[in-house]
Coordinates of C-alpha atoms in Angstrom, one line a residue:
Chain A
X1060 CA 7.3 24.2 26.6
X1061 CA 8.2 22.7 23.2
X1062 CA 8.3 26.2 21.6
X1063 CA 10.6 27.5 24.3
X1064 CA 12.9 24.6 24.0
X1065 CA 13.1 24.9 20.2
X1066 CA 13.7 28.7 20.4
X1067 CA 16.5 28.0 22.9
X1068 CA 18.0 25.4 20.7
X1069 CA 18.0 27.8 17.7
X1070 CA 19.6 30.5 19.8
X1071 CA 22.4 28.2 20.9
X1072 CA 22.9 26.9 17.3
X1073 CA 23.1 30.4 15.9
X1074 CA 25.3 31.8 18.7
X1075 CA 27.4 34.6 17.1
X1076 CA 25.7 34.2 13.8
X1077 CA 24.1 37.5 12.7
X1078 CA 24.7 39.0 16.1
X1079 CA 23.4 42.6 16.4
X1080 CA 21.1 42.2 13.3
X1081 CA 17.6 41.0 12.6
X1082 CA 17.3 38.2 10.0
X1083 CA 14.8 35.6 8.8
X1084 CA 15.4 32.0 9.5
X1085 CA 13.1 29.0 9.2
X1086 CA 11.3 28.1 12.4
X1087 CA 13.4 25.6 14.3
X1088 CA 10.8 22.8 14.2
X1089 CA 10.8 23.1 10.5
X1090 CA 14.6 23.1 9.8
X1091 CA 14.7 19.3 9.7
X1092 CA 12.9 17.0 7.4
X1093 CA 10.6 19.6 5.9
X1094 CA 13.3 22.0 5.0
X1095 CA 15.4 19.2 3.6
X1096 CA 13.3 19.0 0.5
X1097 CA 13.9 15.9 -1.6
X1098 CA 13.7 17.9 -4.8
X1099 CA 15.0 21.3 -4.2
X1100 CA 13.8 24.5 -5.9
X1101 CA 10.1 23.5 -6.2
X1102 CA 9.0 24.8 -3.0
X1103 CA 8.2 21.3 -2.0
X1104 CA 8.7 20.6 1.7
X1105 CA 9.9 24.1 2.4
X1106 CA 8.8 25.5 5.7
X1107 CA 5.9 28.0 6.0
X1108 CA 7.0 29.3 9.4
X1109 CA 9.8 31.9 9.9
X1110 CA 11.4 33.6 12.8
X1111 CA 12.9 37.1 12.8
X1112 CA 16.0 36.2 14.8
X1113 CA 17.5 39.0 16.9
X1114 CA 14.2 40.9 17.1
X1115 CA 14.0 43.2 20.1
X1116 CA 10.7 45.1 20.3
X1117 CA 8.2 45.3 17.5
X1118 CA 8.4 45.3 13.8
X1119 CA 6.3 44.6 10.7
X1120 CA 6.4 41.9 8.2
X1121 CA 5.1 41.9 4.7
X1122 CA 5.0 39.4 1.8
X1123 CA 5.5 40.5 -1.7
X1124 CA 4.0 37.9 -4.1
X1125 CA 5.2 36.7 -7.6
X1126 CA 2.4 39.0 -9.0
X1127 CA 4.0 41.9 -7.0
X1128 CA 1.0 42.1 -4.7
X1129 CA 1.8 43.1 -1.1
X1130 CA 0.2 41.7 2.0
X1131 CA 0.9 42.4 5.7
X1132 CA 1.6 39.4 7.8
X1133 CA 0.7 39.2 11.5
X1134 CA 3.6 38.2 13.8
X1135 CA 3.3 36.2 16.9
X1136 CA 6.2 37.5 18.9
X1137 CA 9.1 37.0 16.5
X1138 CA 7.4 34.3 14.4
X1139 CA 5.0 34.3 11.5
X1140 CA 3.2 31.7 9.5
X1141 CA 2.9 32.2 5.7
X1142 CA -0.6 32.1 4.3
X1143 CA -1.5 29.5 1.7
X1144 CA -1.3 30.8 -1.8
X1145 CA -2.3 29.3 -5.2
X1146 CA 0.4 31.4 -7.0
X1147 CA 3.7 29.7 -7.8
X1148 CA 7.0 31.4 -8.0
X1149 CA 9.2 33.6 -5.8
X1150 CA 8.0 35.5 -2.8
X1151 CA 9.9 38.2 -0.9
X1152 CA 9.5 38.1 2.9
X1153 CA 10.3 41.5 4.3
X1154 CA 10.8 42.6 7.9
X1155 CA 11.0 46.3 8.9
X1156 CA 11.7 47.8 12.3
X1157 CA 12.2 51.5 13.1
X1158 CA 13.8 52.5 16.4
X1159 CA 15.1 55.9 17.5
X1160 CA 18.6 55.3 16.2
X1161 CA 18.3 52.4 13.8
X1162 CA 16.2 51.1 10.9
X1163 CA 16.5 47.4 10.6
X1164 CA 15.3 45.3 7.6
X1165 CA 15.5 41.7 6.8
X1166 CA 14.7 40.1 3.4
X1167 CA 14.4 36.5 2.4
X1168 CA 13.2 35.0 -0.9
X1169 CA 11.0 31.9 -1.0
X1170 CA 9.9 29.7 -3.7
X1171 CA 6.4 28.2 -3.6
X1172 CA 4.5 25.9 -5.8
X1173 CA 1.4 26.8 -7.6
X1174 CA -0.1 28.4 -10.7
X1175 CA 2.7 30.3 -12.4
X1176 CA 2.2 34.0 -12.9
X1177 CA 3.3 35.9 -16.1
X1178 CA 5.5 38.4 -14.3
X1179 CA 9.3 38.0 -14.4
X1180 CA 11.0 37.4 -11.0
X1181 CA 13.4 40.2 -12.1
X1182 CA 10.6 42.6 -11.4
X1183 CA 10.0 41.2 -7.9
X1184 CA 13.7 41.4 -7.1
X1185 CA 14.2 44.9 -8.6
X1186 CA 11.1 46.3 -6.8
X1187 CA 12.4 48.5 -3.8
X1188 CA 11.5 46.7 -0.6
X1189 CA 13.5 48.7 1.8
X1190 CA 15.7 51.8 2.0
X1191 CA 18.9 49.7 2.3
X1192 CA 18.7 46.5 0.4
X1193 CA 20.8 43.5 -0.6
X1194 CA 19.6 42.3 -4.0
X1195 CA 20.6 38.9 -5.3
X1196 CA 22.1 39.6 -8.7
X1197 CA 20.4 37.4 -9.8
X1198 CA 18.6 35.2 -7.3
X1199 CA 19.2 31.5 -7.9
X1200 CA 17.0 30.2 -10.7
X1201 CA 13.8 28.2 -10.3
X1202 CA 14.7 24.5 -9.7
X1203 CA 18.1 25.6 -8.6
X1204 CA 19.5 26.4 -5.1
X1205 CA 22.4 28.3 -3.5
X1206 CA 25.3 25.9 -3.5
X1207 CA 28.7 25.9 -1.7
X1208 CA 31.8 26.6 -3.7
X1209 CA 29.8 28.6 -6.2
X1210 CA 30.2 32.4 -6.7
X1211 CA 27.2 34.6 -6.4
X1212 CA 26.8 38.4 -6.9
X1213 CA 24.7 40.8 -4.9
X1214 CA 23.8 44.4 -5.5
X1215 CA 23.7 46.8 -2.6
X1216 CA 21.2 49.6 -3.1
X1217 CA 20.1 52.6 -1.0
X1218 CA 16.8 54.1 -1.9
X1219 CA 17.0 52.4 -5.3
X1220 CA 20.5 53.5 -6.2
X1221 CA 23.6 51.4 -6.2
X1222 CA 25.7 51.9 -3.1
X1223 CA 29.4 51.7 -3.5
X1224 CA 32.0 51.0 -0.8
X1225 CA 29.4 49.5 1.6
X1226 CA 31.0 47.0 4.0
X1227 CA 29.4 43.6 3.6
X1228 CA 29.7 40.6 5.9
X1229 CA 28.7 37.0 4.9
X1230 CA 28.3 34.5 7.6
X1231 CA 27.2 30.9 7.5
X1232 CA 25.6 28.9 10.2
X1233 CA 28.5 26.5 9.8
X1234 CA 30.7 29.2 11.4
X1235 CA 32.3 30.6 8.3
X1236 CA 32.6 34.4 7.7
X1237 CA 33.7 36.5 4.8
X1238 CA 33.9 40.2 4.4
X1239 CA 34.0 42.5 1.4
X1240 CA 33.1 46.0 0.1
X1241 CA 30.8 46.7 -2.7
X1242 CA 32.4 48.1 -5.9
X1243 CA 31.5 51.3 -7.6
X1244 CA 28.5 49.7 -9.2
X1245 CA 27.3 48.5 -5.8
X1246 CA 28.2 44.9 -6.6
X1247 CA 29.8 42.4 -4.3
X1248 CA 30.6 38.8 -5.1
X1249 CA 31.0 35.9 -2.7
X1250 CA 31.9 32.3 -3.2
X1251 CA 29.8 30.4 -0.7
X1252 CA 32.1 28.5 1.6
X1253 CA 32.3 24.7 1.5
X1254 CA 32.0 24.4 5.2
X1255 CA 29.6 21.4 5.6
X1256 CA 30.6 18.6 8.0
X1257 CA 29.7 15.0 7.8
X1258 CA 28.3 15.3 4.3
X1259 CA 26.5 12.2 3.2
X1260 CA 26.7 11.0 -0.3
X1261 CA 23.6 12.0 -2.4
X1262 CA 21.9 15.2 -3.0
X1263 CA 18.8 14.5 -0.9
X1264 CA 20.5 13.1 2.2
X1265 CA 22.0 16.5 3.3
X1266 CA 20.2 19.2 5.2
X1267 CA 20.8 22.7 3.9
X1268 CA 22.5 25.2 6.1
X1269 CA 21.9 29.0 6.2
X1270 CA 23.9 32.0 5.1
X1271 CA 23.4 35.5 6.0
X1272 CA 24.7 38.7 4.3
X1273 CA 24.5 42.0 6.2
X1274 CA 25.4 45.5 5.5
X1275 CA 24.8 48.9 7.0
X1276 CA 24.8 52.5 5.9
X1277 CA 24.8 55.6 8.0
X1278 CA 23.3 58.8 6.6
X1279 CA 22.4 62.0 8.3
X1280 CA 19.1 60.7 9.6
X1281 CA 19.8 57.2 10.9
X1282 CA 21.7 54.0 10.8
X1283 CA 20.3 51.6 8.3
X1284 CA 21.0 47.9 8.8
X1285 CA 19.8 45.2 6.4
X1286 CA 20.2 41.4 6.0
X1287 CA 19.6 38.9 3.3
X1288 CA 19.4 35.2 4.4
X1289 CA 18.9 32.1 2.4
X1290 CA 19.6 28.3 2.7
X1291 CA 22.5 26.8 0.8
X1292 CA 23.5 23.3 0.1
X1293 CA 26.7 21.2 -0.3
X1294 CA 28.1 21.1 -3.8
X1295 CA 28.0 17.6 -5.2
X1296 CA 31.2 18.3 -7.2
X1297 CA 33.0 18.8 -3.8
X1298 CA 31.9 15.4 -2.5
X1299 CA 30.3 12.7 -4.6
X1300 CA 30.7 13.9 -8.2
X1301 CA 34.1 13.6 -9.8
X1302 CA 34.8 16.0 -12.6
X1303 CA 38.1 14.4 -13.4
X1304 CA 36.4 11.0 -14.0
X1305 CA 33.7 12.9 -16.0
X1306 CA 36.4 14.4 -18.3
X1307 CA 38.1 11.0 -18.5
X1308 CA 34.9 9.4 -19.6
X1309 CA 34.4 12.0 -22.4
X1310 CA 37.9 11.3 -23.6
X1311 CA 37.1 7.6 -23.5
X1312 CA 34.0 8.1 -25.6
X1313 CA 35.9 10.2 -28.0
X1314 CA 38.6 7.5 -28.4
X1315 CA 35.7 5.0 -28.9
X1316 CA 34.5 7.2 -31.8
X1317 CA 38.0 7.3 -33.3
X1318 CA 38.2 3.5 -33.1
X1319 CA 34.9 3.3 -35.0
X1320 CA 36.4 5.6 -37.6
X1321 CA 39.4 3.4 -38.1
X1322 CA 37.2 0.3 -38.2
X1323 CA 34.8 1.7 -40.8
X1324 CA 37.7 2.9 -42.9
X1325 CA 39.3 -0.6 -43.0
X1326 CA 35.9 -2.1 -43.9
X1327 CA 35.6 0.2 -46.8
X1328 CA 32.3 1.9 -46.1
X1329 CA 31.0 4.2 -48.8
X1330 CA 32.8 7.6 -48.5
X1331 CA 33.1 10.9 -50.3
Chain B
X1337 CA 28.8 36.7 -54.0
X1338 CA 25.8 35.2 -55.8
X1339 CA 27.4 31.8 -55.9
X1340 CA 27.1 31.6 -52.1
X1341 CA 23.4 32.5 -52.1
X1342 CA 22.0 29.0 -51.5
X1343 CA 19.6 27.5 -49.1
X1344 CA 22.5 25.9 -47.2
X1345 CA 24.1 29.3 -46.7
X1346 CA 20.8 30.7 -45.5
X1347 CA 20.4 27.7 -43.2
X1348 CA 23.8 28.3 -41.7
X1349 CA 23.0 31.9 -41.0
X1350 CA 19.7 30.9 -39.3
X1351 CA 21.4 28.1 -37.4
X1352 CA 24.2 30.4 -36.1
X1353 CA 21.6 33.0 -35.1
X1354 CA 19.5 30.4 -33.4
X1355 CA 22.6 28.9 -31.6
X1356 CA 23.5 32.3 -30.2
X1357 CA 19.9 32.9 -29.1
X1358 CA 19.4 29.4 -27.5
X1359 CA 22.8 29.2 -25.8
X1360 CA 23.4 32.9 -24.9
X1361 CA 19.9 34.5 -25.4
X1362 CA 19.3 35.2 -21.7
X1363 CA 22.0 37.7 -21.8
X1364 CA 20.1 39.9 -24.3
X1365 CA 16.6 38.7 -25.2
X1366 CA 15.1 36.9 -22.2
X1367 CA 16.4 36.6 -18.6
X1368 CA 18.2 34.1 -16.4
X1369 CA 14.9 32.8 -15.0
X1370 CA 13.1 29.8 -16.5
X1371 CA 9.8 31.5 -16.3
X1372 CA 11.0 34.1 -18.7
X1373 CA 12.2 31.8 -21.5
X1374 CA 10.6 32.1 -24.8
X1375 CA 8.3 29.1 -25.2
X1376 CA 9.5 26.7 -22.4
X1377 CA 8.6 23.8 -24.6
X1378 CA 10.9 24.0 -27.6
X1379 CA 10.9 21.0 -29.9
X1380 CA 14.7 21.2 -30.1
X1381 CA 17.6 20.4 -27.8
X1382 CA 18.2 23.7 -26.1
X1383 CA 19.1 23.0 -22.5
X1384 CA 17.6 24.4 -19.4
X1385 CA 20.8 23.7 -17.5
X1386 CA 22.4 26.4 -19.6
X1387 CA 21.5 29.4 -17.4
X1388 CA 22.3 31.8 -20.3
X1389 CA 19.9 30.1 -22.8
X1390 CA 17.0 31.9 -24.4
X1391 CA 14.7 28.9 -24.3
X1392 CA 14.6 25.2 -23.3
X1393 CA 13.5 22.0 -24.7
X1394 CA 10.1 20.4 -24.2
X1395 CA 11.5 17.2 -22.8
X1396 CA 12.4 18.9 -19.5
X1397 CA 8.9 19.9 -18.5
X1398 CA 7.6 16.6 -19.9
X1399 CA 9.8 14.5 -17.7
X1400 CA 9.0 16.6 -14.6
X1401 CA 5.3 16.4 -15.4
X1402 CA 5.5 12.6 -15.6
X1403 CA 7.4 12.4 -12.4
X1404 CA 5.5 14.9 -10.2
X1405 CA 2.0 15.1 -11.8
X1406 CA 1.0 12.2 -13.9
X1407 CA 2.3 9.7 -11.4
X1408 CA -0.1 11.1 -8.8
X1409 CA -2.9 9.4 -10.7
X1410 CA -1.4 6.1 -9.5
X1411 CA -0.1 7.1 -6.1
X1412 CA -2.8 9.5 -4.8
X1413 CA -5.7 8.6 -7.0
X1414 CA -5.5 12.2 -8.3
X1415 CA -8.0 13.5 -10.8
X1416 CA -6.9 12.5 -14.2
X1417 CA -7.6 15.8 -15.9
X1418 CA -5.8 17.8 -13.2
X1419 CA -2.8 15.5 -13.3
X1420 CA -2.4 15.6 -17.1
X1421 CA -3.3 19.3 -17.6
X1422 CA 0.2 20.6 -17.5
X1423 CA 1.3 17.9 -19.9
X1424 CA -1.6 18.9 -22.2
X1425 CA -0.5 22.5 -22.1
X1426 CA 3.1 21.5 -22.9
X1427 CA 2.1 19.2 -25.8
X1428 CA -0.3 21.8 -27.1
X1429 CA 2.5 24.3 -27.1
X1430 CA 4.7 21.8 -29.1
X1431 CA 1.8 21.2 -31.5
X1432 CA 1.5 24.9 -32.2
X1433 CA 5.2 25.2 -32.8
X1434 CA 5.2 22.2 -35.1
X1435 CA 2.2 23.7 -37.0
X1436 CA 4.4 26.8 -37.7
X1437 CA 7.8 25.3 -38.5
X1438 CA 7.3 21.5 -38.4
X1439 CA 10.5 19.6 -38.2
X1440 CA 12.6 22.5 -39.3
X1441 CA 13.3 23.0 -35.5
X1442 CA 15.8 20.2 -36.0
X1443 CA 17.4 21.2 -39.3
X1444 CA 17.3 25.0 -38.8
X1445 CA 17.2 25.9 -35.1
X1446 CA 18.5 23.1 -32.8
X1447 CA 21.9 24.1 -31.2
X1448 CA 23.0 20.5 -30.9
X1449 CA 22.2 19.8 -34.5
X1450 CA 24.3 22.9 -35.5
X1451 CA 27.1 21.8 -33.2
X1452 CA 27.3 18.4 -34.9
X1453 CA 27.1 19.9 -38.4
X1454 CA 29.9 22.3 -37.4
X1455 CA 32.0 19.3 -36.3
X1456 CA 31.3 17.6 -39.6
X1457 CA 32.6 20.7 -41.4
X1458 CA 35.7 20.6 -39.2
X1459 CA 36.2 16.9 -40.0
X1460 CA 35.9 17.6 -43.7
X1461 CA 38.5 20.4 -43.5
X1462 CA 40.8 18.1 -41.4
X1463 CA 40.7 15.7 -44.3
X1464 CA 38.9 12.9 -42.5
X1465 CA 37.1 10.7 -45.0
X1466 CA 33.4 11.2 -44.6
X1467 CA 30.8 8.4 -44.5
X1468 CA 28.4 9.6 -47.1
X1469 CA 25.6 7.3 -46.2
X1470 CA 25.0 4.6 -43.7
X1471 CA 23.6 1.4 -45.1
X1472 CA 19.9 0.9 -45.2
X1473 CA 20.2 -2.0 -42.8
X1474 CA 22.2 0.1 -40.3
X1475 CA 19.7 2.9 -40.6
X1476 CA 16.7 0.6 -39.9
X1477 CA 18.5 -0.8 -36.9
X1478 CA 19.2 2.6 -35.4
X1479 CA 15.7 4.1 -36.0
X1480 CA 13.8 2.4 -33.1
X1481 CA 16.4 3.7 -30.6
X1482 CA 14.8 7.1 -30.6
X1483 CA 11.4 5.7 -29.8
X1484 CA 12.9 3.6 -27.0
X1485 CA 14.6 6.7 -25.5
X1486 CA 11.4 8.7 -25.9
X1487 CA 9.1 6.1 -24.3
X1488 CA 11.4 5.0 -21.5
X1489 CA 13.7 8.0 -20.7
X1490 CA 11.1 10.7 -21.2
X1491 CA 7.8 9.0 -20.2
X1492 CA 8.0 5.6 -18.4
X1493 CA 11.0 6.0 -16.1
X1494 CA 9.9 9.4 -14.8
X1495 CA 6.4 8.0 -14.1
X1496 CA 7.9 5.0 -12.3
X1497 CA 10.0 7.4 -10.2
X1498 CA 7.0 9.4 -9.2
X1499 CA 5.3 6.2 -8.2
X1500 CA 8.3 5.3 -6.1
X1501 CA 9.5 2.3 -8.0
X1502 CA 12.7 4.0 -9.2
X1503 CA 15.1 6.3 -7.4
X1504 CA 15.1 10.1 -7.8
X1505 CA 17.8 10.0 -10.5
X1506 CA 15.3 8.4 -12.9
X1507 CA 13.0 11.4 -12.6
X1508 CA 14.6 13.2 -15.5
X1509 CA 16.8 10.5 -17.0
X1510 CA 17.0 11.9 -20.5
X1511 CA 18.4 15.2 -19.2
X1512 CA 20.9 13.2 -17.3
X1513 CA 22.3 11.6 -20.5
X1514 CA 21.6 14.5 -23.0
X1515 CA 24.7 15.7 -24.8
X1516 CA 23.0 19.1 -25.2
X1517 CA 23.3 19.6 -21.4
X1518 CA 27.1 19.3 -21.7
X1519 CA 27.5 21.1 -25.0
X1520 CA 25.5 24.2 -24.0
X1521 CA 26.9 24.5 -20.5
X1522 CA 30.4 24.1 -21.7
X1523 CA 29.7 26.7 -24.4
X1524 CA 29.0 29.2 -21.6
X1525 CA 32.2 28.2 -19.7
X1526 CA 30.3 26.2 -17.1
X1527 CA 32.1 22.9 -16.3
X1528 CA 29.8 21.8 -13.6
X1529 CA 27.9 19.3 -15.8
X1530 CA 31.0 17.2 -16.6
X1531 CA 31.1 14.6 -13.8
X1532 CA 30.7 11.0 -12.8
X1533 CA 28.4 10.7 -9.9
X1534 CA 29.0 8.3 -7.0
X1535 CA 25.7 8.9 -5.3
X1536 CA 24.4 5.5 -6.3
X1537 CA 24.4 3.0 -9.2
X1538 CA 21.7 4.8 -11.1
X1539 CA 23.5 8.2 -10.8
X1540 CA 26.8 6.6 -11.8
X1541 CA 25.2 4.8 -14.7
X1542 CA 23.5 7.9 -16.1
X1543 CA 26.5 10.2 -15.7
X1544 CA 28.8 7.6 -17.3
X1545 CA 26.4 7.2 -20.3
X1546 CA 26.2 11.0 -20.6
X1547 CA 30.0 11.5 -20.7
X1548 CA 30.8 8.5 -22.9
X1549 CA 28.0 9.5 -25.3
X1550 CA 29.2 13.1 -25.4
X1551 CA 32.7 12.1 -26.3
X1552 CA 31.5 9.5 -28.8
X1553 CA 29.2 12.1 -30.4
X1554 CA 32.0 14.5 -30.9
X1555 CA 34.2 11.9 -32.5
X1556 CA 31.5 10.4 -34.7
X1557 CA 30.3 13.9 -35.9
X1558 CA 33.7 14.5 -37.4
X1559 CA 33.0 11.8 -40.1
X1560 CA 29.3 10.7 -39.8
X1561 CA 26.6 13.3 -40.3
X1562 CA 24.5 14.2 -37.3
X1563 CA 25.1 11.0 -35.2
X1564 CA 23.0 12.0 -32.2
X1565 CA 20.1 13.4 -34.2
X1566 CA 19.4 9.8 -35.4
X1567 CA 18.5 8.7 -31.9
X1568 CA 17.1 12.0 -30.6
X1569 CA 13.8 11.7 -28.7
X1570 CA 12.6 15.0 -30.0
X1571 CA 12.0 13.3 -33.4
X1572 CA 9.2 11.1 -32.1
X1573 CA 7.8 14.1 -30.2
X1574 CA 7.7 16.0 -33.5
X1575 CA 6.4 13.1 -35.5
X1576 CA 3.2 13.0 -33.4
X1577 CA 2.3 16.3 -35.0
X1578 CA 4.1 16.4 -38.4
X1579 CA 0.9 15.9 -40.3
X1580 CA -0.4 19.3 -39.2
X1581 CA 2.9 21.1 -40.0
X1582 CA 2.5 23.8 -42.6
X1583 CA 6.1 23.4 -43.7
X1584 CA 6.7 20.1 -45.4
X1585 CA 8.8 18.3 -48.0
X1586 CA 6.7 17.5 -51.1
X1587 CA 7.9 15.3 -53.9
X1588 CA 6.5 15.4 -57.3
X1589 CA 8.6 12.8 -59.0
X1590 CA 6.2 10.9 -61.2
X1591 CA 7.3 12.5 -64.5
X1592 CA 10.9 13.7 -64.0
X1593 CA 12.5 11.8 -61.2
X1594 CA 14.9 9.2 -62.6
X1595 CA 15.8 7.8 -59.2
X1596 CA 19.4 9.1 -59.4
X1597 CA 19.8 8.7 -55.6
X1598 CA 21.3 12.2 -55.2
X1599 CA 18.7 13.0 -52.6
X1600 CA 19.7 10.0 -50.4
X1601 CA 23.4 11.0 -50.6
X1602 CA 22.5 14.5 -49.7
X1603 CA 20.2 13.5 -46.8
X1604 CA 22.1 13.8 -43.5
X1605 CA 19.7 11.3 -41.8
X1606 CA 20.0 8.7 -44.6
X1607 CA 16.2 8.5 -45.3
X1608 CA 16.2 6.0 -48.2
X1609 CA 12.4 6.5 -48.5
X1610 CA 12.8 9.9 -50.2
X1611 CA 14.0 8.1 -53.4
X1612 CA 10.8 6.2 -53.8
X1613 CA 8.3 7.4 -56.5
X1614 CA 5.8 10.0 -55.3
X1615 CA 3.3 12.2 -57.0
X1616 CA 2.8 15.5 -55.2
X1617 CA 3.1 13.7 -51.9
X1618 CA 4.1 15.0 -48.5
X1619 CA 7.2 12.9 -47.9
X1620 CA 8.3 14.5 -44.6
X1621 CA 9.6 11.4 -42.9
X1622 CA 9.8 10.9 -39.1
X1623 CA 13.5 11.3 -39.3
X1624 CA 13.5 14.3 -41.6
X1625 CA 14.9 17.5 -40.2
X1626 CA 13.7 19.6 -43.1
X1627 CA 17.2 20.8 -43.8
X1628 CA 16.4 21.0 -47.5
X1629 CA 19.6 19.4 -48.8
X1630 CA 17.6 16.9 -50.9
X1631 CA 16.0 19.9 -52.7
X1632 CA 19.4 21.5 -53.4
X1633 CA 21.0 18.3 -54.6
X1634 CA 18.0 17.2 -56.8
X1635 CA 19.0 17.9 -60.5
X1636 CA 15.4 17.9 -61.7
X1637 CA 13.1 21.0 -62.0
X1638 CA 10.2 20.9 -59.5
X1639 CA 10.7 17.4 -58.2
X1640 CA 11.6 18.2 -54.6
X1641 CA 9.8 21.1 -53.0
X1642 CA 9.4 22.9 -49.7
X1643 CA 5.8 23.9 -49.3
X1644 CA 4.3 26.1 -46.6
X1645 CA 0.6 25.5 -46.6
X1646 CA -0.5 25.8 -50.3
X1647 CA 2.6 27.9 -51.2
X1648 CA 5.7 26.4 -52.8
X1649 CA 8.6 28.3 -51.2
X1650 CA 11.5 26.5 -52.8
X1651 CA 11.9 23.9 -55.5
X1652 CA 14.7 21.8 -57.0
X1653 CA 16.1 23.0 -60.2
X1654 CA 18.9 21.9 -62.6
X1655 CA 20.5 25.4 -62.3
X1656 CA 20.4 25.3 -58.5
X1657 CA 21.8 21.7 -58.5
X1658 CA 24.8 22.8 -60.7
X1659 CA 25.5 25.7 -58.4
X1660 CA 25.3 23.6 -55.3
X1661 CA 27.7 20.9 -56.8
X1662 CA 30.1 23.7 -57.6
X1663 CA 30.1 25.0 -54.0
X1664 CA 30.4 21.5 -52.6
X1665 CA 33.5 20.8 -54.8
X1666 CA 35.0 24.2 -53.7
X1667 CA 34.3 23.4 -50.0
X1668 CA 35.8 19.9 -50.1
X1669 CA 38.8 21.3 -52.0

């Protein structure tokens, strides 16, 4: 009963968001306190249950680890639970579905705590995980997070090669939407919208929202549709951090130094 | 051309190269990700907030380990070895680096040190009268500050945060006030670290200290040599291992040294102790950055020396002294 209610709640919340595609989202019961990690970027408090939203029929899910190992994950309907792992770093959660007319893929990157591996995250990201893929260029860094009002670049690839002129849509769960087209190098840049409401002062007091990037490519064989979804957070500089005051304080400190200069000069300190 | 071939000239080249590597190195040598940085425990102020940097300072992992791991000994009764193991690895990495280069990380590689020295050169060229040496009393008053910062801002406050006695902002308080965070991010065109936070008194206090100190450091560096280095908590960290450092400053002044005081005037950290009589002694002081200026400005043959293990790699000489004085006069106009 609880599961049905939570699934219904998520469907209502996400109405219109990512419609017609399949994408990963944290399981509804875990989008609250757990996902709202007190100290972002460490994998602490992040959910271990994900739902392939928009899934119709069957598909397969895999998890690519920081050491580039690949494991298949069993799905219960549209949901899966991540296995426990001792390896720390980035993981790529990949969903694939082949239908008669369409090939759907959904990718999401996760950060988990554990023993670090000696393989660069660049290799995990560069590793082809689907025919059509949206690669973060780069993925936000460890200990960092996607943040509103910041610009991020993404690389669109088809079978490992940069795809130019691909139509890209970015949507957020806070009802913002942006469109763009990949350039000749397959790159597209988006500034994540500052569309949070009722933001509370303080980094840890705000729940993250979700953004979703989707693109499609039609070749002679089929229609390829892929999504990339991640959480993003309010930008402190939009709300409770003042950059003007910061610059003012630096000037004040500088003037303080000049005051000391004048004072030492008049006191006749040893000079060259 | 020969007249410019001095240790200072070599040091400037090394400093500039290190600055480029530590501030922009991820663009060429390493990558954007922290896991790919060179040592991840550098005993110099190269900041992890600079996404383009080639490496980052050891104080960042240390604070995190105090906050998230060491504190679990008190909060969860965690196994001591398990809780301190990451710290031991970080400290061991620092020990190895100190073994190789000792405190030369400050004088030769630190991007913030180079930034301050560059400001000093600008100040000289602007005609600002330079404070040659702070008084011994002032130096003695300033010295304990770095230990206070190291103990409280790097170790104790983060542990208290992990225990829950302080707010989250005290989990990495040194990073919150470190001028290298601002200098390196601004050097890459990132303005996001210049702010005053209104998220709570702790956040406000730390951000205010950071901004004021950064502005103050810039102004002071124009006429006082290396103002922030004097209170930098990297010095205590290095001091723990300076005895094992292969590179060291050795004074052999029993027969020749006349106590002229040139070495003190040359020392950017105003280490008065280097003037004292010493016979083939390692005089690498806790504040020494191994910049080698005391060697260059010593007029006596073989009194001040850089040694690497058993090898003497550079010694003071009357000829070198004359050359260095000439360059100094030319530079100051």
